Amino acid sequence: MIRIAVVAFDHVSPFHLSVPCIVFQAAGCSVRVCAEQPGVLAASAGFGIAVDDGLAALDEADLIVVPSWRGVDEVPSPVLLDALRRAHARGARLVGLCLGAFVLAHAGLLDGRPATTHWGCSNEFAAAFPQVRMQPAVLYVDDGSVVTSAGTAAGIDCCLHLLRGLVGAERTNQVARFLVVPPYRQGGQAQYIEWPLPASRAGDRLGETLQWALARLDQPLRLDDLAAHAAMSRRTFTRRFRALTGSTVGAWLLHQRLGQAQRLLEQSDAPIEQVAEAAGFGSAISLRQHFAATLGVSPSAYRRTFRGQS
């Protein structure tokens, strides 16, 4: 029987803890929840979770899941980190779901490897662990002996991906049907990420120009147009734009247009062609191409996901 160990801790999110438990138990795997200090742990939702096993369970597991973590600034204890390193050294496969990636990174198990975490914490992760090849926009990253995933529901996708390798596609599809979730989403599919407009000071010409551009996403916008509105040279505008947004003008405009298209798909019944025109893509073909390249789904599939429409 395949042995799974799931690491619990005080103030763990019940949802994150339950994801690997329900996925692997539904497939008949042996699942043990363990903690550095067994007993009744406080869940983040305000109730207690009784945990019988200590970290010795990690010494016997084939696959170990860290389902989340308390916070991006909290360093796990040396006891937990050493237990994870020992398990990895003997050949166990380690999984960090959502903020669990921070725990694996603190253990040094992601050094030189690609990894991901929840998009809202990707900047903190990249700053804390520059030796890790951060991939902030994907659902999960399988790097063989170490696997990481994005937040919340992406943990289900990651666990189903792992289960497919353990028990096969047919059994995994049965589990997915039981859980009423899609049986497979590729790890490279994009997380649904918001890029808010950077804060700018009142009277700042660059900030005013960004707002001006956002109100005209349906129109052709060139670098020269934005620089002229800001009363700057192309070179000065480009330098200040990158310093404020961390992006090029073209990439920023594309992402804002994608965001506009997403909002229209979520909030309106407008045909795809109208959505494409209103967001500045010009044609439904162009919108579909950019959606596929950036989000990994079609506009129609995105609308179904967020609105439940057929």
Coordinates of C-alpha atoms in Angstrom, one line a residue, residues 24-304:
F24 CA -5.2 10.0 -1.5
Q25 CA -7.6 8.3 0.9
A26 CA -10.3 8.2 -1.9
A27 CA -7.8 6.2 -3.9
G28 CA -7.1 3.7 -1.1
C29 CA -3.7 5.0 0.0
S30 CA -2.6 4.9 3.6
V31 CA -2.7 8.5 4.9
R32 CA -1.3 9.5 8.2
V33 CA -1.5 13.1 9.5
C34 CA 1.5 13.9 11.7
A35 CA 2.8 16.9 13.7
E36 CA 5.9 17.9 15.5
Q37 CA 3.9 18.0 18.7
P38 CA 1.0 15.5 18.5
G39 CA -2.2 16.3 20.3
V40 CA -5.1 18.7 19.6
L41 CA -3.9 21.4 17.2
A42 CA -5.7 24.7 16.8
A43 CA -7.1 25.0 13.3
S44 CA -7.3 28.5 11.6
A45 CA -11.1 28.2 11.5
G46 CA -11.2 28.1 15.3
F47 CA -11.7 24.4 16.1
G48 CA -9.3 21.7 17.2
I49 CA -7.8 18.9 15.1
A50 CA -6.6 15.8 17.0
V51 CA -3.3 14.4 15.6
D52 CA -1.9 11.2 17.0
D53 CA 1.3 10.7 15.0
G54 CA 4.6 12.6 15.5
L55 CA 7.2 13.3 12.8
A56 CA 8.4 9.7 13.0
A57 CA 5.7 9.0 10.5
L58 CA 7.8 10.8 7.9
D59 CA 10.4 8.0 8.2
E60 CA 8.0 5.5 6.8
A61 CA 6.2 7.5 4.1
D62 CA 6.6 7.1 0.4
L63 CA 5.2 10.6 -0.2
I64 CA 5.2 13.5 2.3
V65 CA 2.9 16.6 1.9
V66 CA 3.3 19.9 3.6
P67 CA -0.1 21.3 2.8
S68 CA 0.5 24.9 3.7
W69 CA 2.3 27.0 6.3
R70 CA 1.4 29.6 9.0
G71 CA 3.1 32.6 7.2
V72 CA 5.7 33.6 4.8
D73 CA 7.9 35.2 7.5
E74 CA 7.9 32.2 9.9
V75 CA 10.9 29.9 9.7
P76 CA 9.9 26.2 10.5
S77 CA 11.6 24.6 13.4
P78 CA 15.0 22.8 12.9
V79 CA 13.3 19.5 14.0
L80 CA 10.7 19.7 11.2
L81 CA 13.3 20.8 8.6
D82 CA 15.7 18.0 9.6
A83 CA 12.9 15.4 9.4
L84 CA 12.1 16.6 5.8
R85 CA 15.8 16.5 4.8
R86 CA 16.1 12.9 6.1
A87 CA 13.0 11.8 4.3
H88 CA 14.2 13.3 1.0
A89 CA 17.7 11.8 1.4
R90 CA 16.2 8.3 1.8
G91 CA 14.2 8.7 -1.4
A92 CA 10.7 9.9 -0.2
R93 CA 9.0 12.3 -2.5
L94 CA 8.2 15.7 -0.9
V95 CA 5.3 18.0 -1.8
G96 CA 4.8 21.6 -0.8
L97 CA 1.2 22.8 -1.5
C98 CA 0.6 26.6 -1.5
L99 CA 2.8 28.1 1.3
G100 CA 4.2 24.6 2.0
A101 CA 6.7 25.5 -0.7
F102 CA 8.2 27.9 1.8
V103 CA 8.9 25.0 4.2
L104 CA 10.6 23.0 1.5
A105 CA 12.7 26.0 0.6
H106 CA 13.7 26.6 4.2
A107 CA 14.9 23.0 4.2
G108 CA 17.1 23.7 1.2
L109 CA 15.3 21.2 -0.9
L110 CA 14.4 23.6 -3.7
D111 CA 17.8 25.1 -4.2
G112 CA 18.5 25.2 -8.0
R113 CA 15.1 23.8 -8.8
P114 CA 12.0 25.3 -10.4
A115 CA 9.1 25.8 -7.9
T116 CA 5.9 27.7 -7.4
T117 CA 3.6 28.9 -4.6
H118 CA 0.5 31.1 -4.3
W119 CA 0.8 34.0 -6.7
G120 CA 0.1 36.5 -3.9
C121 CA 3.2 35.4 -2.1
S122 CA 5.5 34.8 -5.1
N123 CA 7.4 38.1 -4.6
E124 CA 8.2 37.3 -1.0
F125 CA 9.3 33.8 -2.0
A126 CA 11.6 35.1 -4.7
A127 CA 13.2 37.6 -2.4
A128 CA 13.7 35.1 0.4
F129 CA 15.0 32.2 -1.8
P130 CA 16.8 33.7 -4.8
Q131 CA 18.5 30.3 -5.4
V132 CA 15.1 28.8 -6.3
R133 CA 13.9 29.2 -9.9
M134 CA 10.5 30.7 -9.1
Q135 CA 7.7 30.1 -11.6
P136 CA 4.9 32.3 -10.2
A137 CA 2.2 31.8 -12.8
V138 CA 1.8 28.0 -13.0
L139 CA -0.5 25.7 -11.1
Y140 CA 2.2 23.2 -10.0
V141 CA 5.7 22.2 -10.7
D142 CA 6.8 18.6 -10.7
D143 CA 10.6 18.4 -10.4
G144 CA 10.8 14.7 -9.7
S145 CA 11.5 14.1 -6.0
V146 CA 10.2 17.6 -5.1
V147 CA 6.8 19.0 -6.2
T148 CA 5.2 22.4 -5.4
S149 CA 1.9 23.9 -6.2
A150 CA 0.0 27.2 -6.2
G151 CA -2.7 28.0 -3.7
T152 CA -6.0 26.5 -2.6
A153 CA -7.7 24.6 -5.5
A154 CA -4.4 24.1 -7.3
G155 CA -3.4 21.8 -4.5
I156 CA -6.2 19.5 -5.7
D157 CA -4.8 19.6 -9.2
C158 CA -1.3 18.8 -7.9
C159 CA -2.5 15.9 -5.7
L160 CA -4.5 14.4 -8.6
H161 CA -1.4 14.7 -10.8
L162 CA 0.6 12.8 -8.2
L163 CA -2.1 10.2 -7.8
R164 CA -2.1 9.6 -11.5
G165 CA 1.5 8.6 -11.3
L166 CA 0.8 6.3 -8.3
V167 CA -2.4 4.5 -9.3
G168 CA -2.9 5.3 -13.0
A169 CA -5.3 7.5 -14.9
E170 CA -8.4 5.4 -14.7
R171 CA -8.4 5.3 -10.8
T172 CA -7.5 9.0 -10.7
N173 CA -10.4 9.9 -12.9
Q174 CA -12.7 8.0 -10.6
V175 CA -11.4 10.0 -7.7
A176 CA -11.9 13.2 -9.6
R177 CA -15.5 12.3 -10.4
F178 CA -16.1 11.5 -6.8
L179 CA -14.7 14.9 -5.8
V180 CA -16.6 16.6 -8.6
V181 CA -13.5 18.3 -9.9
P182 CA -11.7 18.3 -13.3
P183 CA -9.7 15.1 -13.6
Y184 CA -6.6 16.9 -15.0
R185 CA -5.3 20.4 -15.4
Q186 CA -1.7 20.7 -16.7
G187 CA 0.8 22.2 -14.2
G188 CA 1.8 24.8 -16.8
Q189 CA -1.7 26.2 -16.9
A190 CA -1.7 29.7 -15.5
Q191 CA -2.9 30.8 -12.1
Y192 CA -5.6 33.5 -12.4
I193 CA -3.6 36.5 -11.3
E194 CA -4.6 40.1 -10.8
W195 CA -2.0 42.8 -11.6
P196 CA -3.2 45.9 -9.7
L197 CA -2.1 49.3 -11.0
P198 CA 1.0 50.5 -9.0
A199 CA 0.2 53.3 -6.6
S200 CA 1.3 56.7 -7.7
R201 CA 1.4 60.1 -6.1
A202 CA -1.1 62.8 -6.9
G203 CA 0.0 65.0 -9.8
D204 CA 2.5 62.3 -11.0
R205 CA 2.4 62.5 -14.8
L206 CA 3.3 58.9 -15.2
G207 CA 0.5 57.7 -12.9
E208 CA -1.9 59.9 -14.8
T209 CA -0.8 58.5 -18.1
L210 CA -1.4 54.9 -16.9
Q211 CA -4.9 55.8 -15.8
W212 CA -5.4 57.5 -19.2
A213 CA -4.3 54.4 -21.0
L214 CA -6.5 52.2 -18.9
A215 CA -9.5 54.2 -20.1
R216 CA -8.5 53.6 -23.7
L217 CA -7.6 49.9 -23.8
D218 CA -10.0 49.5 -26.8
Q219 CA -7.9 51.9 -28.8
P220 CA -4.4 51.5 -30.4
L221 CA -1.8 52.7 -27.9
R222 CA 1.8 53.1 -28.9
L223 CA 4.8 53.9 -26.8
D224 CA 5.0 57.3 -28.5
D225 CA 1.3 58.0 -27.5
L226 CA 2.0 57.3 -23.8
A227 CA 5.3 59.2 -23.7
A228 CA 3.6 62.2 -25.3
H229 CA 0.8 62.2 -22.8
A230 CA 3.3 62.1 -20.0
A231 CA 5.3 64.9 -21.7
M232 CA 8.5 62.8 -21.6
S233 CA 10.9 61.5 -24.2
R234 CA 10.6 57.8 -25.2
R235 CA 13.8 57.0 -23.3
T236 CA 12.8 58.8 -20.1
F237 CA 9.2 57.3 -20.2
T238 CA 10.5 53.8 -20.8
R239 CA 13.0 54.1 -17.9
R240 CA 10.4 55.5 -15.5
F241 CA 7.7 53.1 -16.6
R242 CA 9.9 50.0 -15.9
A243 CA 10.9 51.4 -12.5
L244 CA 7.2 51.9 -11.5
T245 CA 5.7 48.7 -13.0
G246 CA 8.7 46.3 -13.4
S247 CA 7.5 45.7 -16.9
T248 CA 7.8 46.9 -20.5
V249 CA 5.0 49.0 -22.0
G250 CA 4.0 46.2 -24.4
A251 CA 3.8 43.6 -21.6
W252 CA 1.9 45.9 -19.3
L253 CA -0.7 46.8 -22.0
L254 CA -1.2 43.1 -22.9
H255 CA -1.8 42.2 -19.2
Q256 CA -4.2 45.0 -18.7
R257 CA -6.1 44.1 -21.8
L258 CA -6.2 40.5 -20.7
G259 CA -7.6 41.7 -17.3
Q260 CA -10.2 43.7 -19.1
A261 CA -11.2 40.7 -21.2
Q262 CA -11.4 38.6 -18.1
R263 CA -13.7 41.1 -16.4
L264 CA -16.0 41.3 -19.4
L265 CA -16.1 37.5 -19.7
E266 CA -17.0 37.2 -16.0
Q267 CA -19.5 40.0 -15.8
S268 CA -21.2 40.1 -19.2
D269 CA -22.9 37.9 -21.9
A270 CA -21.1 39.8 -24.7
P271 CA -20.0 37.6 -27.6
I272 CA -16.3 36.8 -27.7
E273 CA -15.8 39.1 -30.7
Q274 CA -17.2 42.1 -28.8
V275 CA -15.1 41.2 -25.8
A276 CA -12.0 41.2 -28.0
E277 CA -12.8 44.6 -29.5
A278 CA -13.6 46.2 -26.1
A279 CA -10.3 44.9 -24.6
G280 CA -8.2 46.1 -27.5
F281 CA -7.4 42.8 -29.2
G282 CA -9.2 43.7 -32.4
S283 CA -10.4 40.2 -33.2
A284 CA -11.6 37.0 -31.4
I285 CA -8.7 35.1 -33.0
S286 CA -6.1 37.5 -31.4
L287 CA -7.9 37.2 -28.0
R288 CA -7.9 33.4 -28.2
Q289 CA -4.2 33.3 -29.1
H290 CA -3.3 35.5 -26.2
F291 CA -5.5 33.7 -23.7
A292 CA -4.0 30.4 -24.7
A293 CA -0.4 31.7 -24.5
T294 CA -0.9 33.5 -21.2
L295 CA -3.6 31.7 -19.3
G296 CA -3.6 28.3 -20.9
V297 CA -7.3 28.3 -21.6
S298 CA -9.7 29.6 -24.2
P299 CA -12.0 32.7 -23.5
S300 CA -15.0 30.4 -23.6
A301 CA -13.5 28.0 -21.1
Y302 CA -12.5 30.9 -18.8
R303 CA -16.1 32.2 -18.9
R304 CA -17.5 28.7 -18.1

